[in-house]
Amino acid sequence: MHDVVIIGGGPGGYAAALYAHNFGLSVALVEKDRLGGTCLVRGCIPAKTWLETASVYQTVARSSEFGVESSEPTLDWPAALARKNQIVDGLVKGLSGLLKTRGVEVHEGFGRIVDGGIEVTASDGATTTLAAKATIIATGSVPRTIPGYVIDGERIVSSDHALDWTRQPDRVAVIGAGAIGAEFASMLADVGSEVHLFEALDQILPGMEPEAAKAVGRSFRKKRIKVKTSTQVGAPHMSATGVMVPFGDDSVEVDVVLVAVGRAPVTEGVGLETIGVTTDRGFIPVDPETMQTVVPNVYAVGDIVAGTPQLAHVGFAEAIAAITHIATGETAPVDYRAVPMIVYTHPEAASVGLTEAQAIEQGFEVEVTNHGMRGVGRAIIHGETGGVVKIVAKKDGPILGATVVDPVAGEVIHELMYSVGWEALPSEAAAFIHAHPTISEGIGETLLAAAKRPLH
Ligand code: NAD
């Protein structure tokens, strides 16, 4: 009998398996595919590797601005794909080794809760049943699509396929301008593909501050991405030369359509019905203090949890909460108020805490401070002055949320994570000295302005 059996070896599942080591729990981890899950195998890591290739390409393309002469860059797509695969393979191998050193028993196969345990069906059909004192479901998510757009992996694809394209597409329609759609649009345009980006809502990056969407939108225009917001696409038609994507009275022909309209939880077939765990549109409701489902010794973490962000780092934190409760009976609830969210477009858009609209909706009287990166020395040195910082504070109170747009926004957002998490007043956060010259200074200046004592 194991102390814990975990179904799913992505960030939620593998983090739970690794963290259990702190308490000496005996753990079995069941994975039907490769260890690492969406994030490592077909999400964060490969996507950011492609974005890094695009960034290097642009550095070379713009080098003469910096007084460095070079020839026009050309992209060796197969070499970039090989580097992506090498990075993913290395991390999967590293994870597998780490699990081994932590004494985690890894079972390859499909895990399903049955009477008396967790049944694992291997690819050859052989089954074993594992007994467990506690079970963690961490089965993750898969790309969704929209009516008319049947994913065939060739002309109509999801991010799963796009990460493994063997050649660069010339013309791409991206449907959905959330994190996935915006990141692919940015990457593909930076390496010279023609990109049409369609978003049903009235701004790109709909969950983010409008100032961030505008700043990223300006950079998208410079990349010649054709952005269509408030636009629904009609069903596509295959033509001899590509795919016709209709919208309004118009249409565009592309070589491939990438559908990025969200991710659906994977909870079917896991045997939830056998134990009485019901789902809400496929998501599993949990007690946020402990990550327990309605069945006390069955926990859920990661993308399948109802009402929490589908982010790898949230999965990690939920895994820690679940394992802490299983091992000690104590709670270690996830602090969802201060979760950084980063969209790795170029420039990046990063946010933490509440947006202005969310704060107002929650009844706060707010004070908002906006600051541009135009006058920030390091941003000028980088040749990237289109960034913004926005801080939302409760009137005469603490910082509730913040947003940064800049090529390194994903790194510098973390100081604002502490400000939001520790409920710092703008004046308290502004009292610390930011090093000069840095991008973080743009945040320092915004904090000074939010404390009503601007400097520059
Ligand atoms: P998403 O929900 O973030 O964005 C999907 C977008 O598609 C939305 O803006 C939505 O309005 C739009 N949309 C839906 N139907 C449409 C239609 N018919 N026509 C045009 N637009 C339409 O989903 P995603 O970008 O697919 O990402 C899935 C999940 O993975 C999200 O939770 C996201 O946060 C997470 N993710 C995060 C990162 C990151 O943190 N960098 C990267 C990738 C994915």
Short mmCIF file of C-alpha atoms and ligand atoms in Angstrom, two decimals:
data_model
loop_
_atom_site.label_atom_id
_atom_site.label_comp_id
_atom_site.label_asym_id
_atom_site.label_seq_id
_atom_site.Cartn_x
_atom_site.Cartn_y
_atom_site.Cartn_z
CA MET A 1 0.00 0.00 0.00
CA HIS A 2 1.43 3.37 -1.05
CA ASP A 3 0.90 6.50 1.00
CA VAL A 4 0.07 8.34 -2.23
CA VAL A 5 -0.68 7.32 -5.80
CA ILE A 6 -0.60 10.19 -8.27
CA ILE A 7 -2.30 9.98 -11.66
CA GLY A 8 -0.52 12.25 -14.14
CA GLY A 9 3.16 13.16 -14.41
CA GLY A 10 2.93 16.84 -15.41
CA PRO A 11 3.88 19.80 -13.19
CA GLY A 12 1.04 19.08 -10.71
CA GLY A 13 1.73 15.36 -10.49
CA TYR A 14 5.52 15.34 -10.60
CA ALA A 15 5.76 18.22 -8.10
CA ALA A 16 3.55 16.25 -5.69
CA ALA A 17 5.77 13.17 -6.18
CA LEU A 18 8.96 15.16 -5.56
CA TYR A 19 7.64 17.13 -2.60
CA ALA A 20 6.40 13.96 -0.84
CA HIS A 21 10.06 13.13 -0.22
CA ASN A 22 10.15 15.85 2.48
CA PHE A 23 7.79 13.73 4.56
CA GLY A 24 9.13 10.28 3.73
CA LEU A 25 5.91 9.22 1.99
CA SER A 26 5.91 6.21 -0.32
CA VAL A 27 4.75 7.37 -3.73
CA ALA A 28 3.70 5.84 -7.04
CA LEU A 29 3.28 8.07 -10.09
CA VAL A 30 1.23 6.89 -13.07
CA GLU A 31 1.86 8.47 -16.48
CA LYS A 32 0.42 7.36 -19.83
CA ASP A 33 2.74 9.43 -22.00
CA ARG A 34 6.07 11.11 -21.29
CA LEU A 35 6.97 12.42 -17.84
CA GLY A 36 6.74 16.21 -17.69
CA GLY A 37 3.20 16.65 -18.99
CA THR A 38 1.97 19.55 -21.06
CA CYS A 39 4.40 22.12 -19.68
CA LEU A 40 7.56 20.19 -20.30
CA VAL A 41 6.65 18.21 -23.40
CA ARG A 42 4.16 20.31 -25.38
CA GLY A 43 3.72 23.62 -23.59
CA CYS A 44 5.83 26.08 -21.64
CA ILE A 45 9.29 24.67 -22.28
CA PRO A 46 9.11 23.97 -26.03
CA ALA A 47 7.10 27.16 -26.66
CA LYS A 48 9.61 29.32 -24.83
CA THR A 49 12.45 27.61 -26.69
CA TRP A 50 10.86 28.60 -30.01
CA LEU A 51 10.34 32.13 -28.69
CA GLU A 52 14.03 32.28 -27.75
CA THR A 53 14.97 31.30 -31.29
CA ALA A 54 12.77 34.13 -32.57
CA SER A 55 14.39 36.54 -30.14
CA VAL A 56 17.91 35.59 -31.29
CA TYR A 57 16.75 35.99 -34.91
CA GLN A 58 15.50 39.50 -34.15
CA THR A 59 18.71 40.41 -32.30
CA VAL A 60 20.64 39.53 -35.43
CA ALA A 61 18.12 41.28 -37.71
CA ARG A 62 18.41 44.48 -35.64
CA SER A 63 22.14 44.27 -34.95
CA SER A 64 23.11 47.25 -37.11
CA GLU A 65 21.06 49.51 -34.77
CA PHE A 66 23.67 48.63 -32.16
CA GLY A 67 26.62 49.17 -34.46
CA VAL A 68 27.13 45.49 -35.15
CA GLU A 69 27.13 44.58 -38.83
CA SER A 70 25.97 41.10 -39.76
CA SER A 71 24.32 39.48 -42.74
CA GLU A 72 20.54 39.03 -42.85
CA PRO A 73 19.54 36.18 -40.53
CA THR A 74 18.12 33.01 -42.00
CA LEU A 75 16.30 30.46 -39.91
CA ASP A 76 17.40 26.83 -40.04
CA TRP A 77 14.03 25.54 -38.88
CA PRO A 78 15.11 21.87 -38.51
CA ALA A 79 18.07 22.99 -36.38
CA ALA A 80 15.80 25.09 -34.17
CA LEU A 81 13.38 22.12 -33.90
CA ALA A 82 16.28 19.84 -32.96
CA ARG A 83 17.38 22.29 -30.23
CA LYS A 84 13.81 22.38 -28.90
CA ASN A 85 13.70 18.56 -28.83
CA GLN A 86 17.10 18.37 -27.18
CA ILE A 87 16.02 20.77 -24.42
CA VAL A 88 12.77 18.89 -23.82
CA ASP A 89 14.49 15.47 -23.87
CA GLY A 90 17.16 16.69 -21.45
CA LEU A 91 14.59 18.01 -19.00
CA VAL A 92 12.44 14.85 -19.23
CA LYS A 93 15.53 12.76 -18.56
CA GLY A 94 16.51 15.00 -15.64
CA LEU A 95 13.03 14.74 -14.18
CA SER A 96 13.01 10.98 -14.54
CA GLY A 97 16.37 10.79 -12.73
CA LEU A 98 15.21 13.09 -9.97
CA LEU A 99 12.06 11.02 -9.38
CA LYS A 100 14.22 7.92 -9.18
CA THR A 101 16.59 9.44 -6.62
CA ARG A 102 13.58 10.46 -4.57
CA GLY A 103 12.37 6.86 -4.56
CA VAL A 104 9.21 7.51 -6.58
CA GLU A 105 7.83 4.40 -8.27
CA VAL A 106 6.90 5.43 -11.82
CA HIS A 107 4.27 3.32 -13.62
CA GLU A 108 3.85 3.76 -17.40
CA GLY A 109 0.22 3.41 -18.37
CA PHE A 110 -3.28 4.84 -18.08
CA GLY A 111 -4.42 5.30 -14.49
CA ARG A 112 -8.04 4.87 -13.46
CA ILE A 113 -9.65 4.81 -10.05
CA VAL A 114 -11.43 1.49 -9.49
CA ASP A 115 -12.86 -0.28 -6.48
CA GLY A 116 -9.92 -0.98 -4.23
CA GLY A 117 -7.26 1.18 -5.84
CA ILE A 118 -5.83 2.64 -8.99
CA GLU A 119 -5.74 0.40 -12.04
CA VAL A 120 -2.86 1.00 -14.44
CA THR A 121 -3.29 -0.20 -18.01
CA ALA A 122 0.01 -0.40 -19.90
CA SER A 123 0.24 0.13 -23.68
CA ASP A 124 0.28 -3.67 -24.21
CA GLY A 125 -3.02 -3.96 -22.30
CA ALA A 126 -1.52 -5.46 -19.15
CA THR A 127 -3.07 -4.17 -15.95
CA THR A 128 -1.85 -3.76 -12.39
CA THR A 129 -3.72 -2.33 -9.45
CA LEU A 130 -2.04 -0.04 -6.93
CA ALA A 131 -3.44 0.43 -3.45
CA ALA A 132 -3.19 3.88 -1.90
CA LYS A 133 -4.03 5.69 1.33
CA ALA A 134 -4.47 8.88 -0.72
CA THR A 135 -4.84 9.58 -4.43
CA ILE A 136 -3.93 12.76 -6.29
CA ILE A 137 -5.52 13.35 -9.68
CA ALA A 138 -3.29 15.51 -11.86
CA THR A 139 -4.42 14.59 -15.36
CA GLY A 140 -4.00 18.03 -16.95
CA SER A 141 -5.60 19.52 -20.02
CA VAL A 142 -5.72 19.31 -23.82
CA PRO A 143 -6.32 21.96 -26.52
CA ARG A 144 -9.94 22.83 -27.29
CA THR A 145 -11.29 23.76 -30.66
CA ILE A 146 -14.31 25.63 -32.05
CA PRO A 147 -17.15 24.41 -34.29
CA GLY A 148 -16.03 23.88 -37.89
CA TYR A 149 -12.36 23.66 -36.99
CA VAL A 150 -11.63 19.96 -36.78
CA ILE A 151 -8.02 19.52 -35.75
CA ASP A 152 -6.34 17.36 -38.42
CA GLY A 153 -2.75 18.11 -37.44
CA GLU A 154 -1.97 19.32 -40.97
CA ARG A 155 -4.07 22.28 -42.10
CA ILE A 156 -5.92 22.87 -38.83
CA VAL A 157 -3.65 22.37 -35.86
CA SER A 158 -3.36 22.94 -32.14
CA SER A 159 -0.28 24.08 -30.24
CA ASP A 160 0.63 20.37 -29.84
CA HIS A 161 1.32 20.17 -33.58
CA ALA A 162 2.73 23.67 -34.08
CA LEU A 163 5.55 22.98 -31.62
CA ASP A 164 6.65 20.11 -33.86
CA TRP A 165 6.24 21.66 -37.31
CA THR A 166 9.09 20.36 -39.46
CA ARG A 167 9.11 23.42 -41.71
CA GLN A 168 8.21 27.05 -41.29
CA PRO A 169 4.70 27.90 -42.47
CA ASP A 170 4.55 30.92 -44.80
CA ARG A 171 1.04 32.07 -43.91
CA VAL A 172 -0.69 31.29 -40.62
CA ALA A 173 -4.07 32.19 -39.13
CA VAL A 174 -4.04 32.05 -35.34
CA ILE A 175 -7.47 31.85 -33.72
CA GLY A 176 -7.52 33.20 -30.17
CA ALA A 177 -5.22 35.90 -28.82
CA GLY A 178 -4.81 34.57 -25.28
CA ALA A 179 -1.39 33.46 -24.03
CA ILE A 180 -0.94 30.63 -26.54
CA GLY A 181 -2.21 32.47 -29.61
CA ALA A 182 -0.29 35.67 -28.83
CA GLU A 183 2.96 33.78 -28.15
CA PHE A 184 2.79 31.83 -31.43
CA ALA A 185 1.82 34.97 -33.37
CA SER A 186 4.80 36.84 -31.89
CA MET A 187 7.25 33.99 -32.54
CA LEU A 188 6.12 33.29 -36.11
CA ALA A 189 6.04 36.95 -37.15
CA ASP A 190 9.50 37.53 -35.64
CA VAL A 191 10.95 34.84 -37.91
CA GLY A 192 9.16 36.15 -41.00
CA SER A 193 5.88 34.23 -41.37
CA GLU A 194 2.74 36.13 -42.40
CA VAL A 195 0.42 36.02 -39.37
CA HIS A 196 -3.31 36.78 -39.07
CA LEU A 197 -4.45 36.84 -35.44
CA PHE A 198 -8.18 36.59 -34.69
CA GLU A 199 -9.69 37.33 -31.29
CA ALA A 200 -13.40 37.19 -30.47
CA LEU A 201 -13.17 39.70 -27.60
CA ASP A 202 -12.34 43.39 -27.97
CA GLN A 203 -8.63 43.22 -27.13
CA ILE A 204 -5.72 40.83 -27.48
CA LEU A 205 -4.68 39.22 -24.15
CA PRO A 206 -8.25 39.65 -22.86
CA GLY A 207 -7.47 38.87 -19.21
CA MET A 208 -4.79 41.55 -19.04
CA GLU A 209 -4.90 45.32 -18.48
CA PRO A 210 -5.90 47.22 -21.65
CA GLU A 211 -2.64 49.23 -21.37
CA ALA A 212 -0.68 45.97 -21.65
CA ALA A 213 -2.78 44.79 -24.61
CA LYS A 214 -2.17 48.15 -26.32
CA ALA A 215 1.59 48.02 -25.75
CA VAL A 216 1.85 44.45 -27.05
CA GLY A 217 -0.55 45.37 -29.88
CA ARG A 218 1.78 48.20 -30.96
CA SER A 219 4.68 45.76 -31.15
CA PHE A 220 2.47 43.31 -33.10
CA ARG A 221 1.70 46.03 -35.65
CA LYS A 222 5.44 46.64 -36.06
CA LYS A 223 5.88 42.91 -36.70
CA ARG A 224 3.13 43.25 -39.36
CA ILE A 225 0.81 40.83 -37.57
CA LYS A 226 -2.69 41.42 -38.89
CA VAL A 227 -4.72 41.58 -35.69
CA LYS A 228 -8.51 41.35 -35.84
CA THR A 229 -10.22 41.78 -32.48
CA SER A 230 -14.01 41.52 -31.88
CA THR A 231 -13.95 39.05 -34.75
CA GLN A 232 -15.53 35.63 -35.04
CA VAL A 233 -14.21 33.43 -37.81
CA GLY A 234 -16.55 31.29 -39.91
CA ALA A 235 -15.99 27.65 -40.86
CA PRO A 236 -12.86 27.20 -42.98
CA HIS A 237 -12.79 25.97 -46.60
CA MET A 238 -9.96 23.91 -47.97
CA SER A 239 -8.64 25.20 -51.29
CA ALA A 240 -6.01 23.83 -53.65
CA THR A 241 -3.48 26.29 -52.29
CA GLY A 242 -4.39 26.48 -48.61
CA VAL A 243 -7.21 27.13 -46.16
CA MET A 244 -9.70 29.98 -46.54
CA VAL A 245 -10.66 31.51 -43.21
CA PRO A 246 -13.80 33.65 -43.49
CA PHE A 247 -14.49 36.55 -41.11
CA GLY A 248 -17.22 39.20 -41.50
CA ASP A 249 -17.57 39.87 -45.25
CA ASP A 250 -13.95 39.06 -45.83
CA SER A 251 -11.67 36.04 -45.82
CA VAL A 252 -7.99 35.25 -45.87
CA GLU A 253 -6.08 32.34 -47.37
CA VAL A 254 -3.37 30.77 -45.24
CA ASP A 255 -1.30 27.58 -45.29
CA VAL A 256 -2.30 26.52 -41.81
CA VAL A 257 -4.72 27.50 -39.04
CA LEU A 258 -3.57 27.30 -35.44
CA VAL A 259 -6.49 27.07 -33.02
CA ALA A 260 -5.67 28.50 -29.56
CA VAL A 261 -9.03 29.01 -27.89
CA GLY A 262 -8.31 27.51 -24.48
CA ARG A 263 -7.60 24.12 -22.94
CA ALA A 264 -10.11 21.55 -21.70
CA PRO A 265 -9.55 19.50 -18.54
CA VAL A 266 -8.83 15.77 -18.94
CA THR A 267 -11.06 14.07 -16.40
CA GLU A 268 -13.01 11.55 -18.45
CA GLY A 269 -12.15 7.89 -18.05
CA VAL A 270 -10.29 8.47 -14.79
CA GLY A 271 -13.02 6.72 -12.81
CA LEU A 272 -14.31 9.76 -10.93
CA GLU A 273 -17.87 8.44 -11.17
CA THR A 274 -16.90 5.26 -9.28
CA ILE A 275 -16.06 7.30 -6.19
CA GLY A 276 -18.72 10.00 -6.50
CA VAL A 277 -16.55 12.95 -7.57
CA THR A 278 -18.64 15.14 -9.86
CA THR A 279 -17.16 17.65 -12.28
CA ASP A 280 -18.15 21.13 -13.39
CA ARG A 281 -17.75 21.18 -17.21
CA GLY A 282 -14.95 18.67 -16.71
CA PHE A 283 -13.18 20.62 -13.95
CA ILE A 284 -12.97 19.18 -10.44
CA PRO A 285 -14.16 21.37 -7.55
CA VAL A 286 -11.82 21.16 -4.52
CA ASP A 287 -11.47 22.54 -1.02
CA PRO A 288 -8.97 25.37 -1.69
CA GLU A 289 -7.41 24.92 1.77
CA THR A 290 -6.37 21.31 1.14
CA MET A 291 -7.03 20.45 -2.56
CA GLN A 292 -9.35 17.63 -1.41
CA THR A 293 -12.25 16.68 -3.65
CA VAL A 294 -15.58 15.76 -2.05
CA VAL A 295 -13.95 12.41 -1.30
CA PRO A 296 -11.54 13.20 1.55
CA ASN A 297 -8.63 10.97 0.49
CA VAL A 298 -8.83 11.98 -3.18
CA TYR A 299 -7.12 15.24 -4.13
CA ALA A 300 -6.93 17.16 -7.42
CA VAL A 301 -4.21 19.57 -8.57
CA GLY A 302 -3.24 21.44 -11.73
CA ASP A 303 -5.20 22.30 -14.87
CA ILE A 304 -8.20 20.15 -13.90
CA VAL A 305 -8.99 22.17 -10.75
CA ALA A 306 -12.14 24.28 -11.07
CA GLY A 307 -11.71 28.04 -10.90
CA THR A 308 -7.93 28.31 -10.65
CA PRO A 309 -5.47 29.43 -13.36
CA GLN A 310 -4.09 26.77 -15.74
CA LEU A 311 -0.45 27.54 -15.04
CA ALA A 312 2.42 25.15 -14.28
CA HIS A 313 3.52 27.18 -11.25
CA VAL A 314 -0.02 27.07 -9.84
CA GLY A 315 0.11 23.28 -10.30
CA PHE A 316 3.37 23.18 -8.30
CA ALA A 317 1.82 25.18 -5.44
CA GLU A 318 -1.35 23.06 -5.44
CA ALA A 319 0.81 19.91 -5.28
CA ILE A 320 2.63 21.28 -2.22
CA ALA A 321 -0.73 22.07 -0.58
CA ALA A 322 -2.06 18.56 -1.27
CA ILE A 323 1.06 16.72 -0.09
CA THR A 324 1.34 18.86 3.04
CA HIS A 325 -2.22 17.98 3.96
CA ILE A 326 -1.78 14.27 3.18
CA ALA A 327 1.45 14.05 5.20
CA THR A 328 0.68 16.27 8.17
CA GLY A 329 -3.04 17.02 8.24
CA GLU A 330 -2.01 20.70 8.27
CA THR A 331 -3.12 23.11 5.57
CA ALA A 332 -0.76 25.04 3.29
CA PRO A 333 -3.28 26.79 1.06
CA VAL A 334 -2.20 28.32 -2.22
CA ASP A 335 -2.17 32.11 -2.18
CA TYR A 336 -4.05 32.71 -5.42
CA ARG A 337 -3.99 36.50 -4.84
CA ALA A 338 -0.40 36.87 -5.95
CA VAL A 339 0.13 34.47 -8.85
CA PRO A 340 2.40 35.92 -11.56
CA MET A 341 1.09 35.43 -15.09
CA ILE A 342 3.50 35.92 -17.95
CA VAL A 343 2.83 35.97 -21.66
CA TYR A 344 6.19 35.40 -23.38
CA THR A 345 5.51 37.46 -26.47
CA HIS A 346 8.19 39.91 -27.52
CA PRO A 347 7.88 42.14 -25.53
CA GLU A 348 6.57 40.08 -22.62
CA ALA A 349 3.41 41.00 -20.72
CA ALA A 350 3.41 40.07 -17.04
CA SER A 351 0.85 40.65 -14.34
CA VAL A 352 0.15 39.79 -10.74
CA GLY A 353 -2.90 40.31 -8.54
CA LEU A 354 -5.99 42.21 -9.63
CA THR A 355 -6.42 44.30 -12.74
CA GLU A 356 -8.05 47.69 -12.33
CA ALA A 357 -11.36 46.30 -13.65
CA GLN A 358 -11.24 43.29 -11.31
CA ALA A 359 -10.45 45.50 -8.29
CA ILE A 360 -13.39 47.79 -9.06
CA GLU A 361 -15.64 44.78 -9.60
CA GLN A 362 -14.61 43.51 -6.16
CA GLY A 363 -15.73 46.82 -4.66
CA PHE A 364 -12.37 48.52 -4.12
CA GLU A 365 -11.94 52.24 -4.56
CA VAL A 366 -8.69 52.25 -6.51
CA GLU A 367 -5.77 54.51 -7.33
CA VAL A 368 -4.03 53.70 -10.60
CA THR A 369 -0.52 54.70 -11.65
CA ASN A 370 0.76 54.23 -15.19
CA HIS A 371 4.34 54.72 -16.27
CA GLY A 372 6.08 54.21 -19.58
CA MET A 373 9.54 52.76 -20.18
CA ARG A 374 10.40 55.61 -22.60
CA GLY A 375 12.60 57.45 -20.13
CA VAL A 376 14.12 54.39 -18.44
CA GLY A 377 17.85 54.29 -19.24
CA ARG A 378 18.19 50.52 -19.53
CA ALA A 379 15.14 50.30 -21.80
CA ILE A 380 16.71 52.93 -24.08
CA ILE A 381 19.98 50.95 -24.04
CA HIS A 382 18.04 47.79 -24.99
CA GLY A 383 16.37 49.72 -27.81
CA GLU A 384 13.00 48.67 -26.35
CA THR A 385 11.12 51.68 -25.02
CA GLY A 386 7.53 50.64 -25.76
CA GLY A 387 6.97 49.01 -22.35
CA VAL A 388 4.61 50.08 -19.61
CA VAL A 389 4.14 49.60 -15.87
CA LYS A 390 0.74 49.86 -14.22
CA ILE A 391 0.10 49.65 -10.51
CA VAL A 392 -3.37 49.33 -9.01
CA ALA A 393 -3.65 50.16 -5.30
CA LYS A 394 -6.55 50.42 -2.93
CA LYS A 395 -7.19 54.13 -2.27
CA ASP A 396 -4.85 55.02 0.62
CA GLY A 397 -4.12 51.33 0.91
CA PRO A 398 -2.00 48.45 -0.33
CA ILE A 399 -1.01 47.43 -3.84
CA LEU A 400 -3.66 45.11 -5.24
CA GLY A 401 -2.19 44.33 -8.64
CA ALA A 402 0.41 45.27 -11.19
CA THR A 403 1.29 44.78 -14.84
CA VAL A 404 4.56 45.20 -16.71
CA VAL A 405 5.26 45.07 -20.45
CA ASP A 406 8.91 44.81 -21.44
CA PRO A 407 11.17 42.14 -22.99
CA VAL A 408 12.13 41.10 -19.43
CA ALA A 409 8.74 41.73 -17.78
CA GLY A 410 8.53 38.06 -16.76
CA GLU A 411 11.61 38.47 -14.60
CA VAL A 412 10.92 41.86 -13.01
CA ILE A 413 7.25 41.13 -12.15
CA HIS A 414 8.36 39.17 -9.10
CA GLU A 415 9.11 42.22 -6.98
CA LEU A 416 5.48 43.21 -7.50
CA MET A 417 4.46 39.66 -6.55
CA TYR A 418 5.92 40.38 -3.08
CA SER A 419 4.22 43.79 -2.98
CA VAL A 420 0.84 42.23 -3.73
CA GLY A 421 1.40 39.15 -1.56
CA TRP A 422 2.62 41.16 1.44
CA GLU A 423 0.01 43.87 0.87
CA ALA A 424 2.65 46.60 0.73
CA LEU A 425 1.61 50.22 0.58
CA PRO A 426 3.05 52.01 -2.48
CA SER A 427 5.08 54.19 -0.08
CA GLU A 428 6.55 51.11 1.65
CA ALA A 429 7.54 49.47 -1.63
CA ALA A 430 8.86 52.79 -2.99
CA ALA A 431 11.17 53.22 0.02
CA PHE A 432 13.57 50.58 -1.35
CA ILE A 433 16.27 51.65 -3.77
CA HIS A 434 16.19 50.21 -7.28
CA ALA A 435 19.59 49.81 -8.94
CA HIS A 436 20.44 52.17 -11.78
CA PRO A 437 20.31 51.51 -14.68
CA THR A 438 17.84 48.62 -14.70
CA ILE A 439 14.42 47.80 -16.13
CA SER A 440 13.26 47.38 -12.52
CA GLU A 441 13.82 51.12 -12.14
CA GLY A 442 10.71 51.57 -14.28
CA ILE A 443 8.85 49.81 -11.46
CA GLY A 444 10.66 51.94 -8.84
CA GLU A 445 9.59 55.11 -10.64
CA THR A 446 5.99 53.85 -10.84
CA LEU A 447 6.02 53.06 -7.12
CA LEU A 448 7.32 56.57 -6.32
CA ALA A 449 4.54 58.02 -8.47
CA ALA A 450 1.99 55.71 -6.78
CA ALA A 451 3.27 57.03 -3.42
CA LYS A 452 2.61 60.54 -4.82
CA ARG A 453 6.32 61.50 -4.75
CA PRO A 454 7.46 60.97 -8.37
CA LEU A 455 11.14 61.48 -9.11
CA HIS A 456 11.78 61.66 -12.85
P1 NAD B 1 -6.98 31.45 -23.27
O1 NAD B 1 -8.29 31.17 -22.67
O2 NAD B 1 -5.96 32.20 -22.50
O3 NAD B 1 -7.20 32.28 -24.62
C1 NAD B 1 -8.07 31.83 -25.62
C2 NAD B 1 -8.53 33.03 -26.41
O4 NAD B 1 -9.30 32.60 -27.51
C3 NAD B 1 -9.40 33.98 -25.61
O5 NAD B 1 -8.85 35.28 -25.73
C4 NAD B 1 -10.75 33.86 -26.27
O6 NAD B 1 -11.49 35.07 -26.23
C5 NAD B 1 -10.37 33.50 -27.69
N1 NAD B 1 -11.42 32.82 -28.43
C6 NAD B 1 -12.25 31.82 -28.01
N2 NAD B 1 -13.06 31.44 -29.01
C7 NAD B 1 -12.74 32.19 -30.09
C8 NAD B 1 -13.22 32.28 -31.43
N3 NAD B 1 -14.24 31.48 -31.86
N4 NAD B 1 -12.65 33.16 -32.27
C9 NAD B 1 -11.64 33.96 -31.86
N5 NAD B 1 -11.16 33.93 -30.60
C10 NAD B 1 -11.69 33.06 -29.73
O7 NAD B 1 -6.43 30.07 -23.79
P2 NAD B 1 -5.04 29.65 -24.45
O8 NAD B 1 -4.29 30.83 -24.94
O9 NAD B 1 -5.43 28.59 -25.42
O10 NAD B 1 -4.27 29.03 -23.24
C11 NAD B 1 -4.84 27.94 -22.50
C12 NAD B 1 -4.42 28.01 -21.07
O11 NAD B 1 -3.04 27.79 -20.96
C13 NAD B 1 -4.72 29.33 -20.43
O12 NAD B 1 -5.22 29.14 -19.14
C14 NAD B 1 -3.40 30.02 -20.39
O13 NAD B 1 -3.28 30.91 -19.30
C15 NAD B 1 -2.45 28.84 -20.24
N6 NAD B 1 -1.18 29.22 -20.87
C16 NAD B 1 -0.39 30.07 -20.21
C17 NAD B 1 0.78 30.49 -20.79
C18 NAD B 1 1.65 31.44 -20.07
O14 NAD B 1 1.44 31.63 -18.89
N7 NAD B 1 2.62 32.03 -20.74
C19 NAD B 1 1.13 30.08 -22.05
C20 NAD B 1 0.28 29.22 -22.69
C21 NAD B 1 -0.88 28.80 -22.09
#
